[in-house]
Every structure is written in C-alpha cells, then in structure tokens.
Amino acid sequence: MADHYIEEIEIALENKDQLLAATKALEYLEEISKVSLNIAITGESGSGKSTLVNALRGIRNKTDGAAPTGVKETTMEPTVYLHPERPNIKFWDLPGIGTTKFTSDEYIKKMGFEKYDFFIIVSSDRFTENDAKLAKEIQKMNKKFYFVRSKIDYNVQDEKRDDPNVKEEDVLQDVKNDCTEELQNLGFESPKVFLVFSPGLHLYEFNDLWKTLEEELPAHQRDALLLALPNISLDVIEQKKTTLEKNIYLFTLASAAVAAVPFPCLTETANLKIVSIFTEQCMHSLGLTPESLQKLSECPLLPPCNGNLTVM
C-alpha cells in the first residue's frame, strides 16, 4: 500500500500537480492510521504464550494490563490484548492446545483461525503432533506461521550447570537442530525455528524473527508492527527512524494540501495538528512518552548484549 501511494505521489509531482500529490498523501496517512493487525499466539499449555504476548506489548508479567501467567493454564478463552499505545495492533493469547478442555480437533474449530493475520506457534520443550496439526491447518488457509522455541535461557542454564565449560552458541545450535529435526519428522521440509527468551527479546533470535516478518508481511502491516515493537535493538530503532523519515515526507505533502485552502487560520490550525500527530507518533514509537520512560526507569539493569539497547 505504501509503495502504491508513493508511486502515485511521485507521478503527480512530476506532472506538477501538487494538489493531487498532497491529496494522495492525506489519503495514505488516513489509511495507515486505520491499519489493524491481529496476531495469534498459540501452542501447548505452559509454553510461555502469555509471557510472549506481554513482551511484544512492552509490558512485564504481573503488572497492570499484563496477560496472566503462571504454572497452571491461565488462558481459557481466546483473549485479545491491545498494544498499549497502538490499539489497532491486537495480540490474541489463545488457550493451550491439547488440554482436557480443548482437544486438537476441537481447538482448531473453536479458535476462529480465519480472523488472524499470522500465527506464532510457541513451544518451551519440543514441537509435537499438536503443533504440527496447528501449522498444517494454518497452511491450508494460506496464512503465515512461525515456530518459536521459548524459555531458551533455561536450556542454557541447565547445560552450564552440568558443564561450566560448555559454549552458549553450541547449546543454542543443539536446541535448534533438535527442533528442526522434530518438525521435519512431523512433515515440514525446511522449518524456520526462532529461539526466544520473552522477558528479554533483545537476546537470542527475536531479531531474526522480526527480519522474517519484515520480508513477508505486507508493507502497511510491517510498518504498523514495526512502530509498535519495543525498542529491542539498535537495528529496530534504525528501522523505525527510516519509517518515520518517510512519514515526514507524507506529512509535508499533507500540509501542502491544507495550504491550498484559502483560509490562513485553518492552515495554521491544521499544520499545528499535523506537527502534533507526527510528534506523538515519534514519541510512542521510540519509547519517549512519560509512561514508557517510567517503565524503563523501573526495569532491572541487564548486562549489555552485542551492543543492543533494550527499551521495555
């Protein structure tokens, strides 16, 4: 959608039709403000689905507005959690598949899979036949799904406790190889598995998952999700900066459309509103609101990881 609008804007500018270019910019800004994204987090009970939902929303477990977590199954119905600053981005915490309450066949019927844009299938141990059933049903609907191996920090800790000399990268590669082999045995030729520690998305392979989403999502959904992501790395922050710079161009053209109206007071008011909207977009996306900064100040200090920066 973004490329389509920008192409039309550039053609209008080449034809010296500034009003048409500005009108197209206004249309695009209105469209992206309405972009919605429904992300389903699914998998077996106890796999860490709710913790991942909270992490993607930039919210810590057991805090106000967080999805409930615990050793027992805490999610009994599909539950939607809005992004705290971009409510059009919706994270659906689905009940665990394979419990006594939901057999795998009943689960697929009752969860309403058709309404989700893409799926993250979470496992904290090994991928099972239930996970494979989920993926194959999603595949039938021509929708994207991604395998996430959660709680990876436990594996690293366990191996280091047994062998203090073991290298972390060797542990991670072994886990990844095991998950890949499991999924191949379940019928997936070249499965992509991402190793994730939800309370610290800047660690391990969440950046790789994001890069895959960036390549595969439609541009308007990609930009909406990007600006909603916690600032988990310098790479994500740089991508947000590029997207916001692109929006400056569109907001400038929108201002030009208003300038074509022969009422100076209206033009001034509209320009102030445009500046205000863009400033708020920057503050929310870059984690510079008072609420975001307060959350950051309350986070425990984490050791640096490959130069990455974490903003919760």
PDB file of C-alpha atoms in Angstrom:
ATOM      1  CA  MET A   1       0.000   0.000   0.000  1.00  0.00           C
ATOM      2  CA  ALA A   2       2.794   2.446   0.891  1.00  0.00           C
ATOM      3  CA  ASP A   3       4.664   1.847  -2.382  1.00  0.00           C
ATOM      4  CA  HIS A   4       1.436   2.294  -4.375  1.00  0.00           C
ATOM      5  CA  TYR A   5       0.710   5.672  -2.786  1.00  0.00           C
ATOM      6  CA  ILE A   6       4.286   6.916  -3.043  1.00  0.00           C
ATOM      7  CA  GLU A   7       4.363   5.998  -6.748  1.00  0.00           C
ATOM      8  CA  GLU A   8       1.128   7.973  -7.326  1.00  0.00           C
ATOM      9  CA  ILE A   9       2.507  10.913  -5.358  1.00  0.00           C
ATOM     10  CA  GLU A  10       5.736  10.951  -7.362  1.00  0.00           C
ATOM     11  CA  ILE A  11       3.828  10.837 -10.676  1.00  0.00           C
ATOM     12  CA  ALA A  12       1.640  13.727  -9.546  1.00  0.00           C
ATOM     13  CA  LEU A  13       4.724  15.756  -8.588  1.00  0.00           C
ATOM     14  CA  GLU A  14       6.341  15.015 -11.970  1.00  0.00           C
ATOM     15  CA  ASN A  15       3.177  16.383 -13.586  1.00  0.00           C
ATOM     16  CA  LYS A  16       3.409  19.463 -11.314  1.00  0.00           C
ATOM     17  CA  ASP A  17       0.070  18.574  -9.739  1.00  0.00           C
ATOM     18  CA  GLN A  18       0.938  19.449  -6.153  1.00  0.00           C
ATOM     19  CA  LEU A  19      -2.681  19.337  -5.014  1.00  0.00           C
ATOM     20  CA  LEU A  20      -3.145  15.750  -6.241  1.00  0.00           C
ATOM     21  CA  ALA A  21       0.144  14.695  -4.612  1.00  0.00           C
ATOM     22  CA  ALA A  22      -0.904  16.288  -1.329  1.00  0.00           C
ATOM     23  CA  THR A  23      -4.361  14.690  -1.519  1.00  0.00           C
ATOM     24  CA  LYS A  24      -2.797  11.257  -2.034  1.00  0.00           C
ATOM     25  CA  ALA A  25      -0.530  11.864   0.956  1.00  0.00           C
ATOM     26  CA  LEU A  26      -3.568  12.693   3.104  1.00  0.00           C
ATOM     27  CA  GLU A  27      -5.327   9.549   1.888  1.00  0.00           C
ATOM     28  CA  TYR A  28      -2.317   7.411   2.801  1.00  0.00           C
ATOM     29  CA  LEU A  29      -1.955   8.934   6.264  1.00  0.00           C
ATOM     30  CA  GLU A  30      -5.638   8.255   6.874  1.00  0.00           C
ATOM     31  CA  GLU A  31      -5.239   4.652   5.676  1.00  0.00           C
ATOM     32  CA  ILE A  32      -2.210   3.850   7.843  1.00  0.00           C
ATOM     33  CA  SER A  33      -3.970   5.242  10.906  1.00  0.00           C
ATOM     34  CA  LYS A  34      -6.618   2.525  10.381  1.00  0.00           C
ATOM     35  CA  VAL A  35      -4.256  -0.400   9.741  1.00  0.00           C
ATOM     36  CA  SER A  36      -5.153  -3.270  12.041  1.00  0.00           C
ATOM     37  CA  LEU A  37      -3.157  -6.395  12.726  1.00  0.00           C
ATOM     38  CA  ASN A  38      -4.389  -9.498  14.546  1.00  0.00           C
ATOM     39  CA  ILE A  39      -1.547 -11.715  15.750  1.00  0.00           C
ATOM     40  CA  ALA A  40      -2.371 -15.120  17.238  1.00  0.00           C
ATOM     41  CA  ILE A  41      -0.021 -16.612  19.828  1.00  0.00           C
ATOM     42  CA  THR A  42      -0.756 -20.332  20.118  1.00  0.00           C
ATOM     43  CA  GLY A  43       0.838 -23.587  21.210  1.00  0.00           C
ATOM     44  CA  GLU A  44       0.595 -26.098  24.026  1.00  0.00           C
ATOM     45  CA  SER A  45      -0.325 -25.185  27.595  1.00  0.00           C
ATOM     46  CA  GLY A  46       2.577 -23.838  29.652  1.00  0.00           C
ATOM     47  CA  SER A  47       4.763 -22.993  26.660  1.00  0.00           C
ATOM     48  CA  GLY A  48       5.074 -19.300  27.551  1.00  0.00           C
ATOM     49  CA  LYS A  49       2.449 -17.835  25.209  1.00  0.00           C
ATOM     50  CA  SER A  50       1.214 -15.206  27.674  1.00  0.00           C
ATOM     51  CA  THR A  51       4.755 -14.096  28.536  1.00  0.00           C
ATOM     52  CA  LEU A  52       5.464 -13.586  24.828  1.00  0.00           C
ATOM     53  CA  VAL A  53       2.228 -11.576  24.432  1.00  0.00           C
ATOM     54  CA  ASN A  54       3.340  -9.302  27.271  1.00  0.00           C
ATOM     55  CA  ALA A  55       6.856  -8.911  25.872  1.00  0.00           C
ATOM     56  CA  LEU A  56       5.573  -7.947  22.419  1.00  0.00           C
ATOM     57  CA  ARG A  57       3.409  -5.275  24.054  1.00  0.00           C
ATOM     58  CA  GLY A  58       6.333  -3.964  26.094  1.00  0.00           C
ATOM     59  CA  ILE A  59       4.647  -4.991  29.363  1.00  0.00           C
ATOM     60  CA  ARG A  60       6.221  -7.000  32.186  1.00  0.00           C
ATOM     61  CA  ASN A  61       4.481 -10.051  33.651  1.00  0.00           C
ATOM     62  CA  LYS A  62       2.322  -9.500  36.758  1.00  0.00           C
ATOM     63  CA  THR A  63       1.936  -5.761  36.081  1.00  0.00           C
ATOM     64  CA  ASP A  64      -1.215  -3.788  35.319  1.00  0.00           C
ATOM     65  CA  GLY A  65      -2.736  -4.817  31.983  1.00  0.00           C
ATOM     66  CA  ALA A  66      -0.464  -7.850  31.509  1.00  0.00           C
ATOM     67  CA  ALA A  67      -1.746 -11.187  30.262  1.00  0.00           C
ATOM     68  CA  PRO A  68      -1.905 -13.552  33.273  1.00  0.00           C
ATOM     69  CA  THR A  69       0.927 -16.054  33.562  1.00  0.00           C
ATOM     70  CA  GLY A  70       1.568 -18.998  35.844  1.00  0.00           C
ATOM     71  CA  VAL A  71       2.425 -22.673  36.159  1.00  0.00           C
ATOM     72  CA  LYS A  72      -1.234 -23.610  35.555  1.00  0.00           C
ATOM     73  CA  GLU A  73      -3.139 -22.982  32.332  1.00  0.00           C
ATOM     74  CA  THR A  74      -4.341 -19.397  32.816  1.00  0.00           C
ATOM     75  CA  THR A  75      -5.918 -18.701  29.403  1.00  0.00           C
ATOM     76  CA  MET A  76      -9.258 -20.499  28.946  1.00  0.00           C
ATOM     77  CA  GLU A  77     -10.722 -18.468  26.054  1.00  0.00           C
ATOM     78  CA  PRO A  78      -9.139 -16.544  23.150  1.00  0.00           C
ATOM     79  CA  THR A  79      -8.224 -13.252  24.798  1.00  0.00           C
ATOM     80  CA  VAL A  80      -7.266 -10.096  22.945  1.00  0.00           C
ATOM     81  CA  TYR A  81      -4.653  -7.697  24.312  1.00  0.00           C
ATOM     82  CA  LEU A  82      -4.309  -4.337  22.608  1.00  0.00           C
ATOM     83  CA  HIS A  83      -0.954  -2.686  22.204  1.00  0.00           C
ATOM     84  CA  PRO A  84      -0.943  -0.006  24.935  1.00  0.00           C
ATOM     85  CA  GLU A  85      -0.074   2.810  22.524  1.00  0.00           C
ATOM     86  CA  ARG A  86      -1.277   1.435  19.154  1.00  0.00           C
ATOM     87  CA  PRO A  87      -4.651  -0.218  19.847  1.00  0.00           C
ATOM     88  CA  ASN A  88      -5.075  -1.313  16.216  1.00  0.00           C
ATOM     89  CA  ILE A  89      -2.334  -3.881  16.875  1.00  0.00           C
ATOM     90  CA  LYS A  90      -4.021  -6.814  18.630  1.00  0.00           C
ATOM     91  CA  PHE A  91      -2.295  -9.784  20.216  1.00  0.00           C
ATOM     92  CA  TRP A  92      -4.535 -12.815  20.740  1.00  0.00           C
ATOM     93  CA  ASP A  93      -3.499 -15.101  23.567  1.00  0.00           C
ATOM     94  CA  LEU A  94      -5.075 -18.449  22.655  1.00  0.00           C
ATOM     95  CA  PRO A  95      -5.679 -21.286  25.128  1.00  0.00           C
ATOM     96  CA  GLY A  96      -3.181 -24.132  25.090  1.00  0.00           C
ATOM     97  CA  ILE A  97      -3.904 -26.865  22.580  1.00  0.00           C
ATOM     98  CA  GLY A  98      -4.078 -30.491  23.719  1.00  0.00           C
ATOM     99  CA  THR A  99      -5.535 -29.899  27.208  1.00  0.00           C
ATOM    100  CA  THR A 100      -8.545 -31.792  28.554  1.00  0.00           C
ATOM    101  CA  LYS A 101     -10.626 -28.699  27.786  1.00  0.00           C
ATOM    102  CA  PHE A 102      -9.522 -28.471  24.135  1.00  0.00           C
ATOM    103  CA  THR A 103      -8.569 -31.484  22.055  1.00  0.00           C
ATOM    104  CA  SER A 104      -6.619 -30.573  18.929  1.00  0.00           C
ATOM    105  CA  ASP A 105      -9.585 -31.094  16.558  1.00  0.00           C
ATOM    106  CA  GLU A 106     -11.979 -29.030  18.724  1.00  0.00           C
ATOM    107  CA  TYR A 107      -9.346 -26.343  19.194  1.00  0.00           C
ATOM    108  CA  ILE A 108      -8.993 -25.543  15.501  1.00  0.00           C
ATOM    109  CA  LYS A 109     -12.787 -25.191  15.108  1.00  0.00           C
ATOM    110  CA  LYS A 110     -13.348 -23.062  18.208  1.00  0.00           C
ATOM    111  CA  MET A 111     -10.451 -20.599  17.904  1.00  0.00           C
ATOM    112  CA  GLY A 112     -11.710 -18.930  14.700  1.00  0.00           C
ATOM    113  CA  PHE A 113      -8.371 -19.112  12.881  1.00  0.00           C
ATOM    114  CA  GLU A 114      -9.681 -17.185   9.867  1.00  0.00           C
ATOM    115  CA  LYS A 115      -9.638 -13.825  11.678  1.00  0.00           C
ATOM    116  CA  TYR A 116      -5.884 -13.769  12.416  1.00  0.00           C
ATOM    117  CA  ASP A 117      -3.280 -12.258  10.092  1.00  0.00           C
ATOM    118  CA  PHE A 118      -0.469 -14.586  11.150  1.00  0.00           C
ATOM    119  CA  PHE A 119       0.387 -17.068  13.887  1.00  0.00           C
ATOM    120  CA  ILE A 120       3.266 -17.644  16.273  1.00  0.00           C
ATOM    121  CA  ILE A 121       3.381 -21.280  17.460  1.00  0.00           C
ATOM    122  CA  VAL A 122       5.222 -21.437  20.775  1.00  0.00           C
ATOM    123  CA  SER A 123       6.892 -24.443  22.390  1.00  0.00           C
ATOM    124  CA  SER A 124       9.026 -24.489  25.541  1.00  0.00           C
ATOM    125  CA  ASP A 125      10.325 -28.027  25.102  1.00  0.00           C
ATOM    126  CA  ARG A 126       9.687 -29.889  21.857  1.00  0.00           C
ATOM    127  CA  PHE A 127       7.323 -29.411  18.958  1.00  0.00           C
ATOM    128  CA  THR A 128       4.594 -32.062  18.966  1.00  0.00           C
ATOM    129  CA  GLU A 129       1.923 -33.522  16.725  1.00  0.00           C
ATOM    130  CA  ASN A 130      -0.482 -30.902  18.098  1.00  0.00           C
ATOM    131  CA  ASP A 131       1.854 -28.126  16.941  1.00  0.00           C
ATOM    132  CA  ALA A 132       2.105 -29.792  13.527  1.00  0.00           C
ATOM    133  CA  LYS A 133      -1.691 -30.031  13.273  1.00  0.00           C
ATOM    134  CA  LEU A 134      -1.947 -26.323  14.031  1.00  0.00           C
ATOM    135  CA  ALA A 135       0.637 -25.415  11.416  1.00  0.00           C
ATOM    136  CA  LYS A 136      -0.971 -27.585   8.744  1.00  0.00           C
ATOM    137  CA  GLU A 137      -4.423 -26.093   9.356  1.00  0.00           C
ATOM    138  CA  ILE A 138      -2.940 -22.599   9.148  1.00  0.00           C
ATOM    139  CA  GLN A 139      -1.141 -23.605   5.960  1.00  0.00           C
ATOM    140  CA  LYS A 140      -4.443 -24.674   4.397  1.00  0.00           C
ATOM    141  CA  MET A 141      -5.712 -21.119   4.892  1.00  0.00           C
ATOM    142  CA  ASN A 142      -2.632 -19.704   3.099  1.00  0.00           C
ATOM    143  CA  LYS A 143      -1.598 -17.814   6.208  1.00  0.00           C
ATOM    144  CA  LYS A 144       1.872 -17.384   7.698  1.00  0.00           C
ATOM    145  CA  PHE A 145       3.037 -19.166  10.833  1.00  0.00           C
ATOM    146  CA  TYR A 146       6.311 -19.073  12.726  1.00  0.00           C
ATOM    147  CA  PHE A 147       7.761 -21.587  15.178  1.00  0.00           C
ATOM    148  CA  VAL A 148       9.166 -20.035  18.349  1.00  0.00           C
ATOM    149  CA  ARG A 149      11.110 -22.081  20.875  1.00  0.00           C
ATOM    150  CA  SER A 150      10.635 -20.210  24.148  1.00  0.00           C
ATOM    151  CA  LYS A 151      12.358 -20.308  27.576  1.00  0.00           C
ATOM    152  CA  ILE A 152      15.654 -20.906  25.826  1.00  0.00           C
ATOM    153  CA  ASP A 153      17.505 -19.409  28.808  1.00  0.00           C
ATOM    154  CA  TYR A 154      16.560 -22.495  30.867  1.00  0.00           C
ATOM    155  CA  ASN A 155      18.376 -24.750  28.413  1.00  0.00           C
ATOM    156  CA  VAL A 156      21.497 -22.608  28.549  1.00  0.00           C
ATOM    157  CA  GLN A 157      21.427 -22.505  32.365  1.00  0.00           C
ATOM    158  CA  ASP A 158      20.892 -26.278  32.661  1.00  0.00           C
ATOM    159  CA  GLU A 159      23.738 -27.100  30.310  1.00  0.00           C
ATOM    160  CA  LYS A 160      26.121 -24.670  32.018  1.00  0.00           C
ATOM    161  CA  ARG A 161      25.221 -26.134  35.390  1.00  0.00           C
ATOM    162  CA  ASP A 162      26.129 -29.617  34.118  1.00  0.00           C
ATOM    163  CA  ASP A 163      29.192 -28.420  32.219  1.00  0.00           C
ATOM    164  CA  PRO A 164      30.525 -24.929  33.105  1.00  0.00           C
ATOM    165  CA  ASN A 165      32.808 -25.028  30.060  1.00  0.00           C
ATOM    166  CA  VAL A 166      30.049 -25.539  27.508  1.00  0.00           C
ATOM    167  CA  LYS A 167      29.699 -22.738  24.965  1.00  0.00           C
ATOM    168  CA  GLU A 168      26.332 -20.972  24.767  1.00  0.00           C
ATOM    169  CA  GLU A 169      26.364 -20.963  20.962  1.00  0.00           C
ATOM    170  CA  ASP A 170      26.812 -24.761  20.975  1.00  0.00           C
ATOM    171  CA  VAL A 171      23.803 -25.185  23.272  1.00  0.00           C
ATOM    172  CA  LEU A 172      21.681 -22.944  21.059  1.00  0.00           C
ATOM    173  CA  GLN A 173      22.707 -24.791  17.908  1.00  0.00           C
ATOM    174  CA  ASP A 174      21.890 -28.160  19.503  1.00  0.00           C
ATOM    175  CA  VAL A 175      18.418 -26.938  20.542  1.00  0.00           C
ATOM    176  CA  LYS A 176      17.784 -25.502  17.094  1.00  0.00           C
ATOM    177  CA  ASN A 177      18.914 -28.699  15.382  1.00  0.00           C
ATOM    178  CA  ASP A 178      16.659 -30.789  17.637  1.00  0.00           C
ATOM    179  CA  CYS A 179      13.631 -28.564  16.943  1.00  0.00           C
ATOM    180  CA  THR A 180      14.294 -28.604  13.209  1.00  0.00           C
ATOM    181  CA  GLU A 181      14.607 -32.392  13.204  1.00  0.00           C
ATOM    182  CA  GLU A 182      11.371 -32.768  15.199  1.00  0.00           C
ATOM    183  CA  LEU A 183       9.470 -30.596  12.725  1.00  0.00           C
ATOM    184  CA  GLN A 184      10.972 -32.401   9.746  1.00  0.00           C
ATOM    185  CA  ASN A 185       9.795 -35.690  11.245  1.00  0.00           C
ATOM    186  CA  LEU A 186       6.338 -34.108  11.552  1.00  0.00           C
ATOM    187  CA  GLY A 187       6.260 -33.283   7.840  1.00  0.00           C
ATOM    188  CA  PHE A 188       7.877 -29.851   7.399  1.00  0.00           C
ATOM    189  CA  GLU A 189      10.715 -29.748   4.869  1.00  0.00           C
ATOM    190  CA  SER A 190      12.638 -26.617   5.871  1.00  0.00           C
ATOM    191  CA  PRO A 191      11.042 -25.266   9.055  1.00  0.00           C
ATOM    192  CA  LYS A 192      12.218 -21.942  10.447  1.00  0.00           C
ATOM    193  CA  VAL A 193      12.621 -22.032  14.227  1.00  0.00           C
ATOM    194  CA  PHE A 194      13.416 -18.945  16.306  1.00  0.00           C
ATOM    195  CA  LEU A 195      14.937 -19.249  19.775  1.00  0.00           C
ATOM    196  CA  VAL A 196      13.428 -16.627  22.076  1.00  0.00           C
ATOM    197  CA  PHE A 197      13.674 -15.509  25.699  1.00  0.00           C
ATOM    198  CA  SER A 198      10.472 -13.488  26.066  1.00  0.00           C
ATOM    199  CA  PRO A 199      11.410 -11.288  29.060  1.00  0.00           C
ATOM    200  CA  GLY A 200      14.499 -10.212  27.078  1.00  0.00           C
ATOM    201  CA  LEU A 201      13.567 -10.002  23.403  1.00  0.00           C
ATOM    202  CA  HIS A 202      16.941  -8.415  22.620  1.00  0.00           C
ATOM    203  CA  LEU A 203      18.605 -11.747  23.452  1.00  0.00           C
ATOM    204  CA  TYR A 204      18.901 -14.755  21.137  1.00  0.00           C
ATOM    205  CA  GLU A 205      16.878 -14.775  17.877  1.00  0.00           C
ATOM    206  CA  PHE A 206      13.909 -12.421  18.125  1.00  0.00           C
ATOM    207  CA  ASN A 207      15.692 -10.051  15.729  1.00  0.00           C
ATOM    208  CA  ASP A 208      15.809 -12.892  13.189  1.00  0.00           C
ATOM    209  CA  LEU A 209      12.067 -13.436  13.634  1.00  0.00           C
ATOM    210  CA  TRP A 210      11.457  -9.739  13.077  1.00  0.00           C
ATOM    211  CA  LYS A 211      13.581  -9.735   9.898  1.00  0.00           C
ATOM    212  CA  THR A 212      11.487 -12.639   8.570  1.00  0.00           C
ATOM    213  CA  LEU A 213       8.254 -10.784   9.363  1.00  0.00           C
ATOM    214  CA  GLU A 214       9.676  -7.687   7.695  1.00  0.00           C
ATOM    215  CA  GLU A 215      10.248  -9.658   4.490  1.00  0.00           C
ATOM    216  CA  GLU A 216       6.909 -11.485   4.475  1.00  0.00           C
ATOM    217  CA  LEU A 217       4.288  -9.061   5.810  1.00  0.00           C
ATOM    218  CA  PRO A 218       2.529  -6.553   3.531  1.00  0.00           C
ATOM    219  CA  ALA A 219       4.262  -3.170   3.787  1.00  0.00           C
ATOM    220  CA  HIS A 220       1.451  -1.392   5.677  1.00  0.00           C
ATOM    221  CA  GLN A 221       1.220  -4.178   8.286  1.00  0.00           C
ATOM    222  CA  ARG A 222       5.002  -4.331   8.565  1.00  0.00           C
ATOM    223  CA  ASP A 223       5.260  -0.595   9.270  1.00  0.00           C
ATOM    224  CA  ALA A 224       2.398  -0.722  11.779  1.00  0.00           C
ATOM    225  CA  LEU A 225       4.018  -3.616  13.651  1.00  0.00           C
ATOM    226  CA  LEU A 226       7.479  -2.056  13.484  1.00  0.00           C
ATOM    227  CA  LEU A 227       6.333   1.166  15.126  1.00  0.00           C
ATOM    228  CA  ALA A 228       4.577  -0.874  17.839  1.00  0.00           C
ATOM    229  CA  LEU A 229       7.563  -3.118  18.668  1.00  0.00           C
ATOM    230  CA  PRO A 230       9.531  -2.483  21.859  1.00  0.00           C
ATOM    231  CA  ASN A 231      12.923  -0.959  21.042  1.00  0.00           C
ATOM    232  CA  ILE A 232      14.732  -4.260  21.414  1.00  0.00           C
ATOM    233  CA  SER A 233      17.853  -3.396  19.419  1.00  0.00           C
ATOM    234  CA  LEU A 234      19.649  -0.582  17.632  1.00  0.00           C
ATOM    235  CA  ASP A 235      18.650  -2.237  14.351  1.00  0.00           C
ATOM    236  CA  VAL A 236      14.927  -1.925  15.175  1.00  0.00           C
ATOM    237  CA  ILE A 237      15.414   1.687  16.279  1.00  0.00           C
ATOM    238  CA  GLU A 238      17.185   2.484  12.988  1.00  0.00           C
ATOM    239  CA  GLN A 239      14.322   0.889  11.028  1.00  0.00           C
ATOM    240  CA  LYS A 240      11.816   2.971  12.984  1.00  0.00           C
ATOM    241  CA  LYS A 241      13.858   6.083  12.192  1.00  0.00           C
ATOM    242  CA  THR A 242      13.735   5.266   8.456  1.00  0.00           C
ATOM    243  CA  THR A 243       9.948   4.724   8.568  1.00  0.00           C
ATOM    244  CA  LEU A 244       9.402   7.967  10.487  1.00  0.00           C
ATOM    245  CA  GLU A 245      11.579   9.856   7.989  1.00  0.00           C
ATOM    246  CA  LYS A 246       9.370   8.523   5.186  1.00  0.00           C
ATOM    247  CA  ASN A 247       6.344   9.779   7.094  1.00  0.00           C
ATOM    248  CA  ILE A 248       7.873  13.276   7.309  1.00  0.00           C
ATOM    249  CA  TYR A 249       7.645  13.411   3.513  1.00  0.00           C
ATOM    250  CA  LEU A 250       3.981  12.394   3.612  1.00  0.00           C
ATOM    251  CA  PHE A 251       3.093  14.803   6.408  1.00  0.00           C
ATOM    252  CA  THR A 252       4.777  17.623   4.457  1.00  0.00           C
ATOM    253  CA  LEU A 253       2.626  16.863   1.411  1.00  0.00           C
ATOM    254  CA  ALA A 254      -0.443  16.746   3.658  1.00  0.00           C
ATOM    255  CA  SER A 255       0.448  20.230   4.875  1.00  0.00           C
ATOM    256  CA  ALA A 256       0.676  21.373   1.256  1.00  0.00           C
ATOM    257  CA  ALA A 257      -2.880  20.132   0.649  1.00  0.00           C
ATOM    258  CA  VAL A 258      -4.140  22.236   3.530  1.00  0.00           C
ATOM    259  CA  ALA A 259      -2.207  25.253   2.223  1.00  0.00           C
ATOM    260  CA  ALA A 260      -4.246  25.080  -0.982  1.00  0.00           C
ATOM    261  CA  VAL A 261      -7.313  26.118   1.037  1.00  0.00           C
ATOM    262  CA  PRO A 262      -7.507  29.968   1.064  1.00  0.00           C
ATOM    263  CA  PHE A 263      -8.092  30.340   4.830  1.00  0.00           C
ATOM    264  CA  PRO A 264      -4.858  31.215   6.715  1.00  0.00           C
ATOM    265  CA  CYS A 265      -6.312  30.453  10.170  1.00  0.00           C
ATOM    266  CA  LEU A 266      -7.421  26.986   9.038  1.00  0.00           C
ATOM    267  CA  THR A 267      -3.997  26.331   7.516  1.00  0.00           C
ATOM    268  CA  GLU A 268      -2.213  27.291  10.738  1.00  0.00           C
ATOM    269  CA  THR A 269      -4.502  25.136  12.892  1.00  0.00           C
ATOM    270  CA  ALA A 270      -4.165  22.155  10.560  1.00  0.00           C
ATOM    271  CA  ASN A 271      -0.376  22.452  10.456  1.00  0.00           C
ATOM    272  CA  LEU A 272      -0.201  22.521  14.238  1.00  0.00           C
ATOM    273  CA  LYS A 273      -2.320  19.359  14.301  1.00  0.00           C
ATOM    274  CA  ILE A 274      -0.059  17.672  11.717  1.00  0.00           C
ATOM    275  CA  VAL A 275       3.032  18.539  13.774  1.00  0.00           C
ATOM    276  CA  SER A 276       1.313  17.273  16.921  1.00  0.00           C
ATOM    277  CA  ILE A 277       0.301  13.956  15.288  1.00  0.00           C
ATOM    278  CA  PHE A 278       3.810  13.341  13.957  1.00  0.00           C
ATOM    279  CA  THR A 279       5.413  14.263  17.302  1.00  0.00           C
ATOM    280  CA  GLU A 280       3.133  11.809  19.115  1.00  0.00           C
ATOM    281  CA  GLN A 281       3.955   9.126  16.541  1.00  0.00           C
ATOM    282  CA  CYS A 282       7.680   9.621  17.191  1.00  0.00           C
ATOM    283  CA  MET A 283       7.270   9.641  20.968  1.00  0.00           C
ATOM    284  CA  HIS A 284       5.186   6.448  21.039  1.00  0.00           C
ATOM    285  CA  SER A 285       7.340   4.591  18.508  1.00  0.00           C
ATOM    286  CA  LEU A 286      10.674   5.475  20.113  1.00  0.00           C
ATOM    287  CA  GLY A 287       9.523   4.927  23.692  1.00  0.00           C
ATOM    288  CA  LEU A 288       9.768   8.585  24.707  1.00  0.00           C
ATOM    289  CA  THR A 289       6.378   9.053  26.340  1.00  0.00           C
ATOM    290  CA  PRO A 290       6.381   9.690  30.116  1.00  0.00           C
ATOM    291  CA  GLU A 291       4.826   6.246  30.654  1.00  0.00           C
ATOM    292  CA  SER A 292       7.486   4.494  28.554  1.00  0.00           C
ATOM    293  CA  LEU A 293      10.327   6.321  30.266  1.00  0.00           C
ATOM    294  CA  GLN A 294       8.852   5.469  33.672  1.00  0.00           C
ATOM    295  CA  LYS A 295       8.724   1.775  32.704  1.00  0.00           C
ATOM    296  CA  LEU A 296      12.326   1.960  31.535  1.00  0.00           C
ATOM    297  CA  SER A 297      13.437   3.500  34.829  1.00  0.00           C
ATOM    298  CA  GLU A 298      11.781   0.622  36.723  1.00  0.00           C
ATOM    299  CA  CYS A 299      13.431  -2.153  34.682  1.00  0.00           C
ATOM    300  CA  PRO A 300      16.270  -4.089  36.321  1.00  0.00           C
ATOM    301  CA  LEU A 301      19.610  -3.403  34.700  1.00  0.00           C
ATOM    302  CA  LEU A 302      20.602  -6.057  32.171  1.00  0.00           C
ATOM    303  CA  PRO A 303      24.146  -6.766  31.024  1.00  0.00           C
ATOM    304  CA  PRO A 304      24.912  -5.403  27.534  1.00  0.00           C
ATOM    305  CA  CYS A 305      24.344  -7.896  24.726  1.00  0.00           C
ATOM    306  CA  ASN A 306      26.240  -7.281  21.451  1.00  0.00           C
ATOM    307  CA  GLY A 307      25.685  -3.551  21.691  1.00  0.00           C
ATOM    308  CA  ASN A 308      21.909  -3.894  21.716  1.00  0.00           C
ATOM    309  CA  LEU A 309      19.685  -1.468  23.584  1.00  0.00           C
ATOM    310  CA  THR A 310      16.514  -2.530  25.382  1.00  0.00           C
ATOM    311  CA  VAL A 311      13.545  -0.268  25.980  1.00  0.00           C
ATOM    312  CA  MET A 312      10.587  -2.059  27.540  1.00  0.00           C
TER     313      MET A 312
END
